[in-house]
PDB file of C-alpha atoms in Angstrom:
ATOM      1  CA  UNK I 790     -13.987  -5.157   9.252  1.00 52.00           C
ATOM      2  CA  UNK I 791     -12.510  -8.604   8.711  1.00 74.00           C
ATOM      3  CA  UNK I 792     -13.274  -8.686   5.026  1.00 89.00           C
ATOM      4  CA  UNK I 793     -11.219  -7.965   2.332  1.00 94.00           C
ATOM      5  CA  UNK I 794     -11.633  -5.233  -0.038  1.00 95.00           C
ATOM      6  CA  UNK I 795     -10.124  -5.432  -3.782  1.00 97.00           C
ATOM      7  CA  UNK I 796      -8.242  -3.140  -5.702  1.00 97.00           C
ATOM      8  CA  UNK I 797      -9.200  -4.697  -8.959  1.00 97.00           C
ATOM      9  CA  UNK I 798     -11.079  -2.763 -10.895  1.00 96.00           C
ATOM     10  CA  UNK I 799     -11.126   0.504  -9.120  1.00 96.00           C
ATOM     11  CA  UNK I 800     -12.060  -1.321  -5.960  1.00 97.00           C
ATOM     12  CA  UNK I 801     -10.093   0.988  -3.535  1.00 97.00           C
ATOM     13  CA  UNK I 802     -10.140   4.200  -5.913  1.00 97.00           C
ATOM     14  CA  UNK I 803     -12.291   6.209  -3.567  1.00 96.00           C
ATOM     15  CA  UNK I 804      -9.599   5.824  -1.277  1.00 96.00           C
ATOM     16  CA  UNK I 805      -6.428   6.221  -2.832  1.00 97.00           C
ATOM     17  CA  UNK I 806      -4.369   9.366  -2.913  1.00 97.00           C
ATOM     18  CA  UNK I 807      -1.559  10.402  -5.122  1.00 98.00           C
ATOM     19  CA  UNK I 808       1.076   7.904  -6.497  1.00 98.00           C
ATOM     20  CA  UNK I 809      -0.799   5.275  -8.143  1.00 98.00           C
ATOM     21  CA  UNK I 810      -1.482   4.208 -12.015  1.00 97.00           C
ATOM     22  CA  UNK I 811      -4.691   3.076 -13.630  1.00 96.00           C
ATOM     23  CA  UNK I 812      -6.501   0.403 -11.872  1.00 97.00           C
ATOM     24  CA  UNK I 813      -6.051  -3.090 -13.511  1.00 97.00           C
ATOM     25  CA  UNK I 814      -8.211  -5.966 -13.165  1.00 98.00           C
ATOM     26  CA  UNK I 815      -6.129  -7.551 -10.446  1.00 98.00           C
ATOM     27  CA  UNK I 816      -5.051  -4.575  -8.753  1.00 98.00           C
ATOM     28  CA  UNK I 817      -3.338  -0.605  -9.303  1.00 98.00           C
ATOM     29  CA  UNK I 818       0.149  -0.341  -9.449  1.00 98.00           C
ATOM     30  CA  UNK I 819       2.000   2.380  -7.201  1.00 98.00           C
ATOM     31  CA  UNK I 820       3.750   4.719  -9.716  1.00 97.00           C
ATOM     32  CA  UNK I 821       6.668   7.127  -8.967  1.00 97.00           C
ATOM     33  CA  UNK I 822       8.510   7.636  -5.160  1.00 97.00           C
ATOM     34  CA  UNK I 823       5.527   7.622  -2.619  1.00 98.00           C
ATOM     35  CA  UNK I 824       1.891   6.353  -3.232  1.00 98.00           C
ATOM     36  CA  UNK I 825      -0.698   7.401  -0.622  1.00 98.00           C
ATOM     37  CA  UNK I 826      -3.671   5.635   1.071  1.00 97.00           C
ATOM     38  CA  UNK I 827      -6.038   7.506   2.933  1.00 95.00           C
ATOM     39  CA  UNK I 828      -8.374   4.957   5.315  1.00 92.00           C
ATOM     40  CA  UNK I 829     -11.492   6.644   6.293  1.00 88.00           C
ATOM     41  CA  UNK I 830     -13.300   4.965   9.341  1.00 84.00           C
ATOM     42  CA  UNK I 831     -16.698   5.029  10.592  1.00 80.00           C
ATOM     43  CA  UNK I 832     -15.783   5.463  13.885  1.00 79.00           C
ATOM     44  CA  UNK I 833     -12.825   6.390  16.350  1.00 79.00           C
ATOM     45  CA  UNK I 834     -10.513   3.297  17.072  1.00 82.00           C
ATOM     46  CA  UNK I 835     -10.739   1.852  20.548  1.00 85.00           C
ATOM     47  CA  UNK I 836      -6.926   0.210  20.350  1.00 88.00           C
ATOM     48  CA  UNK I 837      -4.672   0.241  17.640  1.00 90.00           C
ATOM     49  CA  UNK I 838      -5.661  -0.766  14.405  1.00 91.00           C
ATOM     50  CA  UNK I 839      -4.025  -3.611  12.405  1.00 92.00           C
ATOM     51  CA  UNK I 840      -3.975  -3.187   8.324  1.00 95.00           C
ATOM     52  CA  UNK I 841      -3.287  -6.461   6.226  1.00 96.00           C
ATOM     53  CA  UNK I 842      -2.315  -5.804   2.476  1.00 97.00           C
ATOM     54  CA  UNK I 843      -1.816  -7.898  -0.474  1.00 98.00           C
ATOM     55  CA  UNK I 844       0.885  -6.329  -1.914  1.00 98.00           C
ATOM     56  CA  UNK I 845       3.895  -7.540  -4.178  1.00 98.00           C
ATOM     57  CA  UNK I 846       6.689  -5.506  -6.389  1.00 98.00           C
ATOM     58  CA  UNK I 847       8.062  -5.427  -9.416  1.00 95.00           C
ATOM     59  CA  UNK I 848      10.988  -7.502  -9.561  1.00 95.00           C
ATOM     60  CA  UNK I 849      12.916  -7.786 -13.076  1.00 91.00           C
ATOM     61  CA  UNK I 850      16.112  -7.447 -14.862  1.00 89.00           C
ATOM     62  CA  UNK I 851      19.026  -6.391 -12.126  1.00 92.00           C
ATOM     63  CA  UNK I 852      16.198  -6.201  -9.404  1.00 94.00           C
ATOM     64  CA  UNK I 853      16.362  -9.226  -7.142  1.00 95.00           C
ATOM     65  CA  UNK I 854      14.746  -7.599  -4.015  1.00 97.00           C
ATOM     66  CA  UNK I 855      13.063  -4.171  -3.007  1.00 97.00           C
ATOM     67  CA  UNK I 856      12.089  -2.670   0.060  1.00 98.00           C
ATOM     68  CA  UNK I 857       9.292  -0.404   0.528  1.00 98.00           C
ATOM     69  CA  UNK I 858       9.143   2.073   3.654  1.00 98.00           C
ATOM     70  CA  UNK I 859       5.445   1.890   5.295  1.00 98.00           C
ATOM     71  CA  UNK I 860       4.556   5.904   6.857  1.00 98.00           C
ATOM     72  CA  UNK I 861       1.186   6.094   8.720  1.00 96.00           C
ATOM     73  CA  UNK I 862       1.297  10.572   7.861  1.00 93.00           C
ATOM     74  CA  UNK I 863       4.893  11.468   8.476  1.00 95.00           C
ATOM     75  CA  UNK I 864       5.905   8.471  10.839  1.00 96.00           C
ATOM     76  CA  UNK I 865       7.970   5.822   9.277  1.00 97.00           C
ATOM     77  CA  UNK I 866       5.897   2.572  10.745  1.00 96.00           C
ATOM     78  CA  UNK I 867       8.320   0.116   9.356  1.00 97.00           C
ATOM     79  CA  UNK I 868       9.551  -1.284   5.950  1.00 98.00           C
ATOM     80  CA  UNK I 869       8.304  -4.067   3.976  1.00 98.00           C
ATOM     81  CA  UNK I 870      11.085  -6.628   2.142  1.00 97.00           C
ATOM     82  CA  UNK I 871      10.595  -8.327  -1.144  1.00 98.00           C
ATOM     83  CA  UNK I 872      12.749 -11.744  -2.279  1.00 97.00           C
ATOM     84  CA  UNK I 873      11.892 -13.318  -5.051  1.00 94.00           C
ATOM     85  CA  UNK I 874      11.182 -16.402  -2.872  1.00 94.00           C
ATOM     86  CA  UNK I 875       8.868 -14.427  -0.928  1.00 93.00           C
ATOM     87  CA  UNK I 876       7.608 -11.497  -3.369  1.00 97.00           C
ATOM     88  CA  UNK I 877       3.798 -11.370  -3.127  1.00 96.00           C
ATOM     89  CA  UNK I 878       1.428 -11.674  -0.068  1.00 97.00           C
ATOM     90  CA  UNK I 879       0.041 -10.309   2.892  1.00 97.00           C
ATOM     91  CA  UNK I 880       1.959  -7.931   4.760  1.00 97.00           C
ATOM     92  CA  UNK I 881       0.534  -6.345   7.897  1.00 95.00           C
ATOM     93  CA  UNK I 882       1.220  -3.120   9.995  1.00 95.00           C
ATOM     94  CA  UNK I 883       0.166  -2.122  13.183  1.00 93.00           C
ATOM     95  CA  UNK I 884      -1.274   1.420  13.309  1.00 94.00           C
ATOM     96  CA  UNK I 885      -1.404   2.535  16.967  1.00 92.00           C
ATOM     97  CA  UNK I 886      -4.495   4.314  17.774  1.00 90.00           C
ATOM     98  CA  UNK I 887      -2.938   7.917  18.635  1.00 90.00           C
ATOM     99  CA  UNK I 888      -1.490   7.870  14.580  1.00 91.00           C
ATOM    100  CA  UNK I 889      -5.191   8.073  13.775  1.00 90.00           C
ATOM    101  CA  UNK I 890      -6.655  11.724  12.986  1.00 89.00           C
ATOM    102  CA  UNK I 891     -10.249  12.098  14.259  1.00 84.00           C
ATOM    103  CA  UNK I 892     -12.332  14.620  12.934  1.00 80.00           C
ATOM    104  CA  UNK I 893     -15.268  16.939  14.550  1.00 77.00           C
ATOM    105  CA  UNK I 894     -17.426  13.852  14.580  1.00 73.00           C
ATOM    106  CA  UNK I 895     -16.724  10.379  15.283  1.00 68.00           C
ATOM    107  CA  UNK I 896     -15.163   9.640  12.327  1.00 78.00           C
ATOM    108  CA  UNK I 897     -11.483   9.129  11.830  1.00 88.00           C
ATOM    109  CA  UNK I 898      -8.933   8.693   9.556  1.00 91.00           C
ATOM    110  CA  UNK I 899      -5.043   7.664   8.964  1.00 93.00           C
ATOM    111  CA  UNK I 900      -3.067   8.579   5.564  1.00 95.00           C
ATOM    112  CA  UNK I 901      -0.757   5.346   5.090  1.00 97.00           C
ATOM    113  CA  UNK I 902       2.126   6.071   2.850  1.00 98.00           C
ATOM    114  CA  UNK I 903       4.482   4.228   0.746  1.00 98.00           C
ATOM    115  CA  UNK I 904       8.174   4.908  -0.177  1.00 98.00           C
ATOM    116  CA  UNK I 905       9.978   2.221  -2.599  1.00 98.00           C
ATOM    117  CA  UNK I 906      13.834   2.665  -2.600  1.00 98.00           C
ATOM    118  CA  UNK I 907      13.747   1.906  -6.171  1.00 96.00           C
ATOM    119  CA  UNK I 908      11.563   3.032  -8.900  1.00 95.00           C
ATOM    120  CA  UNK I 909      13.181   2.843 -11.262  1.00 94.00           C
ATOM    121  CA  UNK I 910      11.584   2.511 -14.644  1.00 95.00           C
ATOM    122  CA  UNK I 911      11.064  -1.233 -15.475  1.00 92.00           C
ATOM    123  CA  UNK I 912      12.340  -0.805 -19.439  1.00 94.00           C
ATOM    124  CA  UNK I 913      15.923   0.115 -18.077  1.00 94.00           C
ATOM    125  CA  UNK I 914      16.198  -2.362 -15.604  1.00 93.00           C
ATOM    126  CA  UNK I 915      14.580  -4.896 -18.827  1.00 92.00           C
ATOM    127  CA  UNK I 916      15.617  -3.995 -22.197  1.00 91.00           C
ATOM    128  CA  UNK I 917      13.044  -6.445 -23.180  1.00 91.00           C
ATOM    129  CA  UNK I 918      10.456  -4.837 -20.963  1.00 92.00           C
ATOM    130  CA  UNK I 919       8.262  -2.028 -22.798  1.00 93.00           C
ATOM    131  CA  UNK I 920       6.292  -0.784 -20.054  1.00 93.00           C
ATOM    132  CA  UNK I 921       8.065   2.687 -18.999  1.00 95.00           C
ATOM    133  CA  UNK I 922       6.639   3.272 -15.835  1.00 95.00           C
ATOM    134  CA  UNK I 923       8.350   3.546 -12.722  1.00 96.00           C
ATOM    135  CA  UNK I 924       6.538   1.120 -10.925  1.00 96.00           C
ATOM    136  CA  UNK I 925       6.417   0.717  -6.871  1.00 97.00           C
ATOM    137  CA  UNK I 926       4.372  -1.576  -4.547  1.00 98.00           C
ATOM    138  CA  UNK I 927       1.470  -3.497  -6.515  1.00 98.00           C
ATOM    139  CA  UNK I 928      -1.498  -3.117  -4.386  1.00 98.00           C
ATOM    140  CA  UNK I 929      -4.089  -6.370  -4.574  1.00 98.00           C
ATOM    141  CA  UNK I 930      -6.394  -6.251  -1.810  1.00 97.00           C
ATOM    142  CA  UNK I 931      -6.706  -4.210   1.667  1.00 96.00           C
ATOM    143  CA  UNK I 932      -8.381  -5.129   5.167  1.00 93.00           C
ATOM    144  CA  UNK I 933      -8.307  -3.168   8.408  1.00 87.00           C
ATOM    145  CA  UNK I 934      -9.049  -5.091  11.762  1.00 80.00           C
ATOM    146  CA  UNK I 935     -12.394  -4.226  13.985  1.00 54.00           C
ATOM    147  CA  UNK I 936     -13.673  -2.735  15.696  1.00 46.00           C
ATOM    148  CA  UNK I 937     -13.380   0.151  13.184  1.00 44.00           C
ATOM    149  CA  UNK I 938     -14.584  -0.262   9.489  1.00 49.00           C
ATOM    150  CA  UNK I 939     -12.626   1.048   6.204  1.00 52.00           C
ATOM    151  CA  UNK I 940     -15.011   3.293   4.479  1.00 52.00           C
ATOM    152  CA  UNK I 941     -14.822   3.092   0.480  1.00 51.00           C
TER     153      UNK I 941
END
């Protein structure tokens, strides 16, 4: 599908895995050193399959930049950069169609997950930040391209 789904309140909690804090109203927070997604489809991929995420990351204190690595399983895909200038948006990654896991039926899957290099907890890096949690990619929203469908 084309159409974005939201992770605001609990939007994509049916298919999120370990890693990941209460949901917010804008979004869920990635907590810790890997945060998992696990995209169930309605059917097995023709061609690769393109993800878009709106995704952003905590940058305060001594943190000017942060790069997150992208696994589809236990394949390193590629790695996501955040600037300031250029913190939150859409990044996208291309999931070939072999990375995909197909069950006894027709339905597939692929288990995306994410590694910051730096979780560190946001009060140390801010002494004037309270929150305590070591805080990783901020997930908004999540798309997959056709033909196959993300399942929630």
């Amino acid at each position: 599908s084309t159409a974005w789904t939201s992770a605001g309140h609990g939007g994509l909690r049916p298919i999120l895995g370990d890693g990941w804090s209460e949901d917010e109203a804008w979004g869920v927070w990635g907590v810790g050193s890997s945060h998992e997604v696990n995209l169930y489809l309605t059917e097995r991929p023709d061609a690769d399959l393109q993800v878009d995420a709106d995704v952003g990351v905590a940058l305060t204190g001594p943190r000017q930049s942060q790069s997150v690595d992208v696994f589809v399983g236990d394949t390193i895909m590629t790695t996501w950069h955040f600037l300031k200038e250029n913190n939150y948006g859409v990044r996208s990654l291309q999931i070939p169609k072999t990375a995909v896991t197909v069950d006894d039926g027709d339905g597939a899957s692929v288990r995306l997950v994410f590694h910051p290099h730096d979780v560190t907890p946001l009060n140390r890096l801010d002494p004037g930040n309270k929150d305590t949690r070591s805080l990783g990619l901020a997930l908004v929203r999540l798309r997959a391209s056709e033909p196959s469908e993300i399942a929630c």
